[in-house]
Coordinates of C-alpha atoms (C1' of nucleotides) in Angstrom, one line a residue:
Chain A
M222 CA 15.1 38.4 32.1
T223 CA 11.6 39.2 33.4
V224 CA 8.8 36.8 34.1
W225 CA 7.2 37.7 30.8
D226 CA 9.8 36.5 28.5
R227 CA 10.6 33.4 30.5
P228 CA 9.0 30.4 28.9
E229 CA 6.2 28.9 30.9
P230 CA 7.6 26.2 33.1
R231 CA 5.7 23.7 30.9
N232 CA 3.2 24.1 28.1
A233 CA 0.1 22.4 29.5
P234 CA 2.0 19.5 31.1
V235 CA -0.5 17.0 29.8
P236 CA 0.4 13.6 31.3
L237 CA 0.6 12.2 27.8
D238 CA 0.1 8.5 27.1
R239 CA 0.2 6.2 24.1
E240 CA -3.4 6.7 23.3
Q241 CA -3.0 10.4 22.9
I242 CA 0.0 10.1 20.7
I243 CA -1.8 7.6 18.5
A244 CA -5.0 9.8 18.4
A245 CA -2.9 12.8 17.4
A246 CA -1.1 10.8 14.7
I247 CA -4.4 9.5 13.3
A248 CA -5.9 13.0 13.3
L249 CA -2.9 14.2 11.4
A250 CA -3.1 11.4 8.9
D251 CA -6.8 11.9 8.3
E252 CA -6.2 15.5 7.5
G253 CA -3.1 15.3 5.3
G254 CA -2.4 11.6 4.6
L255 CA 0.3 9.5 5.9
E256 CA 3.1 11.8 4.8
A257 CA 1.7 14.5 6.9
V258 CA 2.6 12.5 9.9
S259 CA 5.9 13.5 11.3
L260 CA 7.1 12.9 14.8
R261 CA 7.6 16.6 15.2
K262 CA 4.1 17.5 14.1
V263 CA 2.6 14.8 16.4
A264 CA 4.5 16.1 19.3
A265 CA 3.7 19.7 18.5
R266 CA 0.0 18.8 18.5
L267 CA 0.5 17.6 22.1
N268 CA 2.5 20.6 23.2
A269 CA 5.5 18.4 23.6
G270 CA 9.0 18.2 22.2
P271 CA 9.6 15.6 19.5
M272 CA 11.8 13.5 21.7
R273 CA 9.2 13.1 24.3
L274 CA 7.4 10.5 22.1
Y275 CA 10.4 8.2 22.3
G276 CA 9.4 7.4 25.8
Y277 CA 6.2 5.7 24.4
I278 CA 7.3 4.7 21.0
S279 CA 10.6 3.5 19.7
T280 CA 10.3 4.2 16.1
K281 CA 8.1 5.7 13.5
D282 CA 7.1 2.4 12.0
E283 CA 6.0 1.3 15.4
L284 CA 3.7 4.4 15.5
F285 CA 2.2 3.3 12.2
D286 CA 1.6 -0.2 13.5
L287 CA -0.2 1.3 16.5
M288 CA -2.3 3.5 14.3
V289 CA -3.4 0.5 12.2
D290 CA -4.3 -1.4 15.4
E291 CA -6.3 1.5 16.7
V292 CA -8.4 1.5 13.6
H293 CA -8.9 -2.3 13.9
A294 CA -10.7 -1.4 17.0
E295 CA -13.3 0.4 14.9
I296 CA -13.6 -2.5 12.7
L297 CA -14.6 -5.2 15.1
P298 CA -18.4 -5.2 15.4
A299 CA -20.1 -5.2 18.7
E300 CA -21.8 -8.5 18.0
Q301 CA -21.2 -11.1 15.4
P302 CA -23.9 -12.8 13.3
G303 CA -24.0 -16.5 13.8
D304 CA -23.9 -17.2 10.1
W305 CA -20.3 -17.4 9.0
R306 CA -20.9 -15.8 5.7
E307 CA -22.7 -12.9 7.1
A308 CA -20.0 -12.5 9.8
L309 CA -17.2 -12.3 7.3
R310 CA -19.3 -10.0 5.1
V311 CA -19.8 -7.6 7.9
L312 CA -16.2 -7.7 8.9
A313 CA -15.2 -6.9 5.3
H314 CA -17.6 -4.1 4.9
R315 CA -16.5 -2.6 8.2
T316 CA -12.9 -2.8 7.1
R317 CA -13.7 -1.0 3.9
Q318 CA -15.6 1.7 5.7
A319 CA -12.8 2.2 8.1
A320 CA -10.5 2.6 5.1
L321 CA -12.8 5.2 3.6
R322 CA -12.8 7.1 6.9
H323 CA -9.0 6.8 7.1
V324 CA -7.7 6.6 3.6
W325 CA -4.2 6.2 4.7
L326 CA -5.1 2.8 6.0
A327 CA -4.9 1.6 2.4
D328 CA -1.2 2.4 2.4
L329 CA -0.6 0.3 5.4
L330 CA -2.9 -2.6 5.1
G331 CA -1.2 -5.8 4.5
G332 CA 2.2 -4.1 4.7
R333 CA 3.1 -5.7 8.0
P334 CA 1.8 -8.7 9.9
T335 CA -1.0 -7.6 12.2
L336 CA 0.2 -8.4 15.7
G337 CA -1.6 -5.8 17.7
P338 CA -4.4 -6.8 20.1
N339 CA -7.2 -5.4 18.0
G340 CA -5.8 -6.7 14.8
M341 CA -5.5 -10.1 16.3
A342 CA -9.1 -9.8 17.6
V343 CA -10.2 -9.2 14.0
T344 CA -8.3 -12.2 12.9
E345 CA -9.8 -14.2 15.7
A346 CA -13.2 -13.2 14.7
K347 CA -12.7 -14.3 11.1
L348 CA -11.3 -17.7 12.1
A349 CA -14.0 -18.1 14.7
A350 CA -16.7 -17.5 12.1
L351 CA -15.3 -20.4 10.1
D352 CA -14.4 -22.7 13.0
G353 CA -15.8 -26.1 12.9
L354 CA -17.0 -25.9 9.3
A355 CA -14.0 -27.7 7.9
D356 CA -10.5 -29.0 8.9
I357 CA -8.1 -26.5 10.3
D358 CA -6.0 -26.0 7.2
T359 CA -9.0 -25.3 5.1
T360 CA -10.3 -22.8 7.7
L361 CA -7.0 -21.0 7.6
R362 CA -6.8 -20.9 3.9
A363 CA -10.3 -19.6 3.7
A364 CA -9.7 -16.8 6.1
E365 CA -6.4 -15.9 4.3
T366 CA -8.1 -15.9 0.9
V367 CA -10.8 -13.6 2.1
S368 CA -8.3 -11.3 3.7
S369 CA -6.2 -11.1 0.6
Y370 CA -9.1 -10.1 -1.5
L371 CA -10.0 -7.5 1.1
I372 CA -6.6 -5.9 1.1
G373 CA -6.3 -5.9 -2.6
A374 CA -9.7 -4.6 -3.3
I375 CA -9.5 -1.8 -0.7
R376 CA -6.1 -0.8 -2.0
R377 CA -7.4 -0.6 -5.6
E378 CA -10.4 1.3 -4.6
I379 CA -8.5 3.9 -2.7
A380 CA -5.9 4.2 -5.4
N381 CA -8.6 5.0 -7.9
L382 CA -10.4 7.3 -5.5
R383 CA -7.2 9.3 -5.0
A384 CA -6.6 9.5 -8.7
E385 CA -10.1 10.7 -9.4
R386 CA -9.8 13.3 -6.6
A387 CA -6.6 14.5 -8.1
T388 CA -8.3 15.4 -11.3
G389 CA -11.5 16.3 -9.5
L390 CA -13.8 14.4 -11.8
S391 CA -15.9 11.4 -11.9
K392 CA -14.3 8.2 -13.1
R393 CA -16.1 8.3 -16.5
E394 CA -15.2 12.0 -17.1
W395 CA -11.7 11.4 -15.9
Q396 CA -10.8 8.7 -18.4
R397 CA -12.5 10.5 -21.2
A398 CA -11.6 14.1 -20.8
S399 CA -8.8 14.5 -18.3
G400 CA -6.8 11.4 -19.2
P401 CA -5.1 12.4 -22.5
H402 CA -2.4 9.9 -21.7
L403 CA -4.9 7.1 -21.4
T404 CA -6.7 8.1 -24.4
K405 CA -3.5 8.2 -26.4
M406 CA -2.6 4.8 -25.1
L407 CA -5.9 3.3 -26.0
A408 CA -5.7 4.9 -29.4
T409 CA -2.6 2.9 -30.2
G410 CA -4.8 -0.2 -30.7
R411 CA -2.5 -2.3 -28.6
F412 CA -5.1 -2.7 -25.9
P413 CA -8.4 -3.7 -27.8
T414 CA -10.1 -5.5 -25.0
L415 CA -9.3 -2.8 -22.5
T416 CA -10.6 -0.2 -24.9
K417 CA -13.8 -2.1 -25.3
V418 CA -14.3 -2.5 -21.6
V419 CA -13.6 1.1 -20.9
H420 CA -16.1 2.3 -23.5
H421 CA -18.9 -0.3 -22.9
S422 CA -18.8 -1.1 -19.2
R423 CA -21.5 0.3 -16.9
E424 CA -20.8 3.3 -14.8
T425 CA -19.5 1.5 -11.7
N426 CA -20.4 2.0 -8.1
A427 CA -17.4 1.3 -5.9
E428 CA -19.3 -0.3 -3.1
E429 CA -21.2 -2.5 -5.4
S430 CA -18.1 -3.7 -7.2
F431 CA -16.6 -4.4 -3.8
A432 CA -19.6 -6.3 -2.6
T433 CA -19.9 -8.4 -5.8
G434 CA -16.3 -9.5 -5.8
L435 CA -16.5 -10.3 -2.1
D436 CA -19.6 -12.4 -2.7
W437 CA -17.7 -14.3 -5.4
V438 CA -14.9 -15.0 -3.1
L439 CA -17.4 -16.0 -0.3
D440 CA -19.0 -18.4 -2.8
A441 CA -15.6 -20.0 -3.5
V442 CA -15.0 -20.4 0.2
A443 CA -18.5 -21.9 0.7
A444 CA -17.8 -24.5 -2.0
K445 CA -14.6 -25.6 -0.1
L446 CA -16.2 -25.7 3.2
T447 CA -19.0 -28.0 2.2
P448 CA -17.4 -30.2 -0.3
P449 CA -19.8 -31.4 -3.1
S450 CA -19.1 -35.1 -2.2
A451 CA -20.4 -34.8 1.3
Chain B
M186 CA 44.9 25.3 -9.9
T187 CA 46.8 22.5 -11.7
V188 CA 45.4 19.9 -14.1
W189 CA 45.4 17.5 -11.2
D190 CA 43.0 19.1 -8.9
R191 CA 40.7 20.4 -11.6
P192 CA 37.7 18.0 -11.8
E193 CA 37.5 15.9 -15.0
P194 CA 35.5 17.8 -17.6
R195 CA 32.7 15.4 -17.1
N196 CA 32.6 12.1 -15.2
A197 CA 32.0 9.5 -17.9
P198 CA 29.5 11.6 -19.8
V199 CA 27.0 8.8 -20.2
P200 CA 24.2 10.1 -22.4
L201 CA 21.8 9.0 -19.8
D202 CA 18.2 8.1 -20.6
R203 CA 15.1 7.0 -18.7
E204 CA 15.9 3.4 -19.0
Q205 CA 19.2 3.8 -17.2
I206 CA 17.7 5.8 -14.5
I207 CA 15.0 3.2 -13.9
A208 CA 17.4 0.4 -14.0
A209 CA 19.7 2.2 -11.4
A210 CA 16.7 2.8 -9.2
I211 CA 15.5 -0.9 -9.4
A212 CA 19.0 -2.1 -8.6
L213 CA 19.1 0.1 -5.6
A214 CA 15.7 -1.1 -4.4
D215 CA 16.6 -4.7 -5.0
E216 CA 19.7 -4.2 -2.8
G217 CA 18.3 -2.1 0.0
G218 CA 14.5 -1.9 -0.3
L219 CA 12.4 1.1 -1.4
E220 CA 13.8 3.4 1.3
A221 CA 17.2 3.0 -0.1
V222 CA 16.2 4.7 -3.3
S223 CA 17.0 8.4 -3.1
L224 CA 17.4 10.6 -6.1
R225 CA 20.9 11.4 -5.0
K226 CA 21.9 7.8 -4.8
V227 CA 20.3 7.0 -8.2
A228 CA 22.1 10.0 -9.7
A229 CA 25.4 9.0 -8.0
R230 CA 25.2 5.5 -9.5
L231 CA 25.0 7.1 -12.9
N232 CA 27.8 9.6 -12.2
A233 CA 25.5 12.5 -12.4
G234 CA 24.2 15.2 -10.1
P235 CA 20.8 14.8 -8.5
M236 CA 19.2 17.5 -10.5
R237 CA 20.1 15.8 -13.8
L238 CA 17.3 13.4 -13.2
Y239 CA 14.7 16.0 -13.3
G240 CA 15.2 16.3 -17.0
Y241 CA 13.7 12.8 -17.3
I242 CA 11.5 12.6 -14.3
S243 CA 9.5 15.2 -12.6
T244 CA 9.0 13.7 -9.2
K245 CA 10.1 10.8 -7.1
D246 CA 6.6 9.2 -7.2
E247 CA 6.9 9.3 -10.9
L248 CA 10.1 7.3 -10.7
F249 CA 8.3 4.7 -8.6
D250 CA 5.6 4.4 -11.2
L251 CA 8.2 3.9 -13.9
M252 CA 9.9 1.2 -11.8
V253 CA 6.6 -0.6 -11.4
D254 CA 5.9 -0.5 -15.0
E255 CA 9.4 -1.8 -15.8
V256 CA 8.7 -4.8 -13.6
H257 CA 5.5 -5.3 -15.4
A258 CA 7.4 -5.9 -18.5
E259 CA 9.0 -9.0 -16.8
I260 CA 5.5 -10.2 -15.9
L261 CA 4.0 -10.4 -19.3
P262 CA 4.7 -13.9 -20.7
A263 CA 6.0 -14.3 -24.2
E264 CA 3.0 -16.3 -25.2
Q265 CA -0.4 -16.8 -23.6
P266 CA -2.2 -20.1 -23.2
G267 CA -5.5 -20.3 -24.9
D268 CA -7.3 -21.5 -21.8
W269 CA -8.5 -18.5 -19.9
R270 CA -7.9 -20.1 -16.6
E271 CA -4.4 -21.2 -17.4
A272 CA -3.6 -17.7 -18.8
L273 CA -4.7 -16.0 -15.6
R274 CA -2.9 -18.5 -13.5
V275 CA 0.3 -17.9 -15.4
L276 CA 0.0 -14.2 -15.1
A277 CA -0.6 -14.4 -11.4
H278 CA 2.3 -16.7 -10.8
R279 CA 4.6 -14.5 -12.8
T280 CA 3.5 -11.5 -10.9
R281 CA 4.3 -13.3 -7.6
Q282 CA 7.7 -14.3 -8.9
A283 CA 8.5 -10.8 -9.9
A284 CA 7.5 -9.7 -6.4
L285 CA 9.8 -12.2 -4.9
R286 CA 12.6 -11.0 -7.1
H287 CA 11.9 -7.4 -6.3
V288 CA 10.4 -7.4 -2.8
W289 CA 9.8 -3.7 -2.9
L290 CA 7.1 -4.3 -5.5
A291 CA 4.8 -5.4 -2.7
D292 CA 4.9 -1.9 -1.2
L293 CA 3.9 -0.4 -4.5
L294 CA 1.4 -2.9 -5.9
G295 CA -2.1 -1.5 -6.0
G296 CA -0.9 1.8 -4.5
R297 CA -1.6 3.7 -7.7
P298 CA -3.5 2.9 -10.9
T299 CA -1.4 1.2 -13.4
L300 CA -1.2 3.5 -16.3
G301 CA 2.1 2.6 -17.8
P302 CA 2.4 0.8 -21.1
N303 CA 3.5 -2.5 -19.6
G304 CA 1.0 -2.3 -16.8
M305 CA -1.7 -1.8 -19.2
A306 CA -0.5 -4.6 -21.4
V307 CA -0.8 -6.9 -18.4
T308 CA -4.4 -5.6 -17.8
E309 CA -5.1 -6.1 -21.4
A310 CA -3.9 -9.7 -21.2
K311 CA -6.1 -10.4 -18.3
L312 CA -9.2 -9.0 -20.0
A313 CA -8.3 -10.6 -23.3
A314 CA -8.1 -14.0 -21.5
L315 CA -11.7 -13.6 -20.3
D316 CA -13.1 -11.8 -23.4
G317 CA -16.2 -13.3 -25.0
L318 CA -16.8 -15.6 -22.1
A319 CA -19.4 -13.4 -20.5
D320 CA -20.8 -9.9 -20.8
I321 CA -18.5 -7.0 -20.4
D322 CA -19.4 -6.1 -16.8
T323 CA -18.8 -9.6 -15.6
T324 CA -15.6 -9.8 -17.4
L325 CA -14.4 -6.6 -15.8
R326 CA -15.6 -7.7 -12.4
A327 CA -13.8 -11.1 -12.9
A328 CA -10.4 -9.4 -13.8
E329 CA -10.7 -7.0 -10.9
T330 CA -11.5 -9.7 -8.4
V331 CA -8.5 -11.8 -9.5
S332 CA -6.3 -8.8 -9.4
S333 CA -7.5 -7.8 -5.9
Y334 CA -6.7 -11.3 -4.6
L335 CA -3.3 -11.1 -6.2
I336 CA -2.3 -7.8 -4.7
G337 CA -3.5 -8.8 -1.2
A338 CA -2.0 -12.3 -1.3
I339 CA 1.4 -10.9 -2.5
R340 CA 1.4 -8.2 0.0
R341 CA 0.6 -10.6 2.9
E342 CA 3.3 -13.1 1.7
I343 CA 6.0 -10.5 1.5
A344 CA 5.0 -8.9 4.8
N345 CA 5.4 -12.3 6.5
L346 CA 8.6 -13.0 4.6
R347 CA 10.1 -9.8 5.9
A348 CA 9.0 -10.5 9.4
E349 CA 10.6 -14.0 9.3
R350 CA 13.8 -12.6 7.8
A351 CA 14.0 -10.0 10.6
T352 CA 14.1 -12.8 13.2
G353 CA 16.0 -15.1 10.9
L354 CA 13.8 -18.0 11.7
S355 CA 11.3 -20.3 10.0
K356 CA 7.7 -19.4 10.5
R357 CA 7.1 -22.1 12.9
E358 CA 10.1 -21.3 14.9
W359 CA 9.3 -17.7 14.8
Q360 CA 5.9 -17.8 16.4
R361 CA 7.1 -20.3 19.0
A362 CA 10.5 -19.0 20.0
S363 CA 11.1 -15.5 18.9
G364 CA 7.5 -14.1 19.3
P365 CA 7.2 -13.7 22.9
H366 CA 4.7 -11.0 22.4
L367 CA 2.6 -13.3 20.3
T368 CA 3.0 -16.1 22.8
K369 CA 1.8 -13.8 25.6
M370 CA -1.1 -12.6 23.5
L371 CA -2.3 -16.1 22.8
A372 CA -1.8 -17.1 26.4
T373 CA -4.4 -14.5 27.4
G374 CA -7.1 -16.9 26.1
R375 CA -8.8 -14.1 24.2
F376 CA -8.0 -15.8 20.8
P377 CA -9.0 -19.4 21.2
T378 CA -9.5 -20.1 17.5
L379 CA -6.3 -18.4 16.5
T380 CA -4.5 -20.3 19.1
K381 CA -5.8 -23.6 17.8
V382 CA -5.0 -22.7 14.3
V383 CA -1.4 -21.6 15.2
H384 CA -0.8 -24.9 17.0
H385 CA -2.5 -27.3 14.8
S386 CA -2.2 -26.1 11.2
R387 CA 0.2 -27.8 8.8
E388 CA 3.6 -26.2 8.2
T389 CA 2.7 -23.9 5.3
N390 CA 4.4 -23.6 2.0
A391 CA 3.9 -20.1 0.7
E392 CA 3.7 -20.9 -2.9
E393 CA 1.1 -23.6 -2.2
S394 CA -1.0 -21.3 -0.2
F395 CA -0.9 -18.8 -2.9
A396 CA -1.8 -21.3 -5.6
T397 CA -4.6 -22.7 -3.6
G398 CA -6.2 -19.4 -2.8
L399 CA -5.8 -18.4 -6.4
D400 CA -7.5 -21.6 -7.5
W401 CA -10.5 -20.9 -5.3
V402 CA -10.9 -17.5 -6.7
L403 CA -10.6 -18.8 -10.2
D404 CA -13.3 -21.4 -9.3
A405 CA -15.5 -18.6 -8.2
V406 CA -14.8 -16.8 -11.5
A407 CA -15.5 -19.8 -13.5
A408 CA -18.9 -20.2 -11.9
K409 CA -19.9 -16.7 -12.8
L410 CA -18.6 -17.0 -16.5
T411 CA -20.6 -20.1 -17.1
P412 CA -23.8 -19.6 -15.1
P413 CA -25.3 -22.9 -13.9
S414 CA -28.6 -22.2 -15.6
A415 CA -27.0 -22.1 -19.1
Chain C
dT279 C1' 13.0 24.4 55.5
dC280 C1' 17.0 23.9 53.0
dT281 C1' 19.8 20.9 50.1
dC282 C1' 21.0 17.5 47.0
dA283 C1' 20.4 13.9 43.6
dT284 C1' 17.6 12.0 40.1
dG285 C1' 15.6 11.5 35.9
dG286 C1' 12.4 13.2 32.4
dC287 C1' 12.5 16.3 28.9
dG288 C1' 13.8 19.2 25.1
dA289 C1' 17.3 22.0 22.6
dG290 C1' 20.5 21.1 19.4
dA291 C1' 23.1 18.4 16.3
dC292 C1' 23.6 15.0 12.5
dA293 C1' 23.0 12.9 8.3
dC294 C1' 19.9 12.7 5.3
dT295 C1' 15.8 13.7 2.2
dG296 C1' 13.1 16.0 -2.3
dT297 C1' 13.1 19.9 -4.9
dA298 C1' 13.9 25.2 -6.6
dT299 C1' 17.1 28.5 -8.1
dC300 C1' 20.8 30.2 -10.6
dG301 C1' 25.2 30.9 -12.5
dC302 C1' 29.0 28.5 -14.8
dC303 C1' 31.2 26.3 -18.7
dG304 C1' 31.5 23.5 -22.7
dC305 C1' 29.7 23.0 -27.1
dC306 C1' 27.8 24.4 -31.7
dG307 C1' 26.8 27.6 -35.2
dT308 C1' 28.6 31.3 -37.5
Chain D
dA115 C1' 37.8 32.6 -33.5
dC116 C1' 34.3 34.1 -31.4
dG117 C1' 29.4 34.4 -29.1
dG118 C1' 25.4 32.8 -27.4
dC119 C1' 22.8 29.2 -25.8
dG120 C1' 21.4 25.6 -22.9
dG121 C1' 22.2 21.7 -20.0
dC122 C1' 24.1 20.7 -15.8
dG123 C1' 25.3 20.7 -11.0
dA124 C1' 26.6 23.4 -6.8
dT125 C1' 24.1 25.5 -3.5
dA126 C1' 20.3 26.4 -0.8
dC127 C1' 16.1 25.4 1.8
dA128 C1' 12.8 23.4 4.5
dG129 C1' 12.0 19.4 6.2
dT130 C1' 12.8 14.4 8.1
dG131 C1' 14.0 10.5 11.9
dT132 C1' 16.9 9.8 15.6
dC133 C1' 21.0 10.5 19.0
dT134 C1' 23.3 12.9 22.7
dC135 C1' 23.5 15.7 26.4
dG136 C1' 22.9 19.1 29.8
dC137 C1' 19.2 21.7 32.2
dC138 C1' 15.9 22.2 35.7
dA139 C1' 11.9 20.8 38.2
dT140 C1' 10.6 17.8 41.2
dG141 C1' 11.2 14.3 44.8
dA142 C1' 13.6 12.7 49.1
dG143 C1' 16.4 13.2 53.1
dA144 C1' 18.4 16.1 56.8

DNA sequence: TCTCATGGCGAGACACTGTATCGCCGCCGT
DNA sequence: ACGGCGGCGATACAGTGTCTCGCCATGAGA
């Protein structure tokens, strides 16, 4: 065996730490979705063998948790508005934007408790915005209600976005032209209200829908924070 | 080769239709979660080879869609209350109960548009409950907002439930005893509000939390359906 | 400077996965 | 009784997450 066919002693012996692993995994997910993330591919991107990762990570789910936490760092704004409502609104919109940048986030959001440092910082920010405006239980319920709406709305939006992308058409076009199944379903007459809505509703802008629903939920929260009797 | 070692001409030649496949898949998922559902195992449960399923199903994701739609059949109540608010409340609670019966539903809810007949029937029911109480766009927005809360709240609840089950303790116990990570995190002092909430909030009942948040959202919807000016 | 022990690393193995291909075999029509 | 057809499953393939184990490069000690 000559020097030439002997493998290099190490392929770019990058020191390799968690951050790099997470970054590589996120890059992979951004490009090809969550299912494109395999430990082998993440390792390959770092010029390492698959088993090397297990020094920094103990399971694939743990890697997903770390990815989610990393994105939560993007979500937390530099500075928070003093107004609780504005603070929650900003947090919500930043979460949505992060999900649009990293569509795979929708698959993970709400799937596990967020115990990472950044995720907890976001939770803290939500609670802090509401702190002192009502008793603790109401504060907690308010934060949870807003978060629930957030998770559901983002998931729905991304799900629709993917469906549209799959057919490559706008929503309106999609349901009319490329959705023969839906058309047939509606034609059965078993869904009169749905049919009416589909045909007569305005062309919807996703961001506007999100913002409107969010405002409604915030209205509801506001009503509970400042009880009408007080 | 004798008769004895020759395989039976067919292992219980069950005619096999979609319903059975879906039922088998749901049973598997109920027992071992979504990841316990593999085409091989589903087929085995029906005394069939894996490839047999492809006559009724074209991909695994499609099977998941069918499972979700099947559960939506459990969700639709026999009869709907006339009161829109009560109708939506019943629908929401039935969805939650279905998710508690089939925890894997939380992983799928909101992940793809619901285009199955039962899923669409549920959507129809939601819209029908709100029909005529406002213009079409408001109706749609209301239904979507409630659905978003529903998806997020269920996902969060199931995520927590799984985390608790993993440690085998009650929520309170969990965060106090078995969550050394969390304890350490809170001890850093970077999450003052969260810490306060964790220590001072009431022991929470999941169903009550869900119901309360739902009521808030329904309040918000009610306010939009009957504008204060009218 | 030479040697030895240590431990990080990766090759390989294992038990699976979803899905495509293809040839057998039982059944139905003639 | 025979022939052709078609549904079915064995087999194959490219992948997956994770475990085990032995190599080899690096450090310490003589």
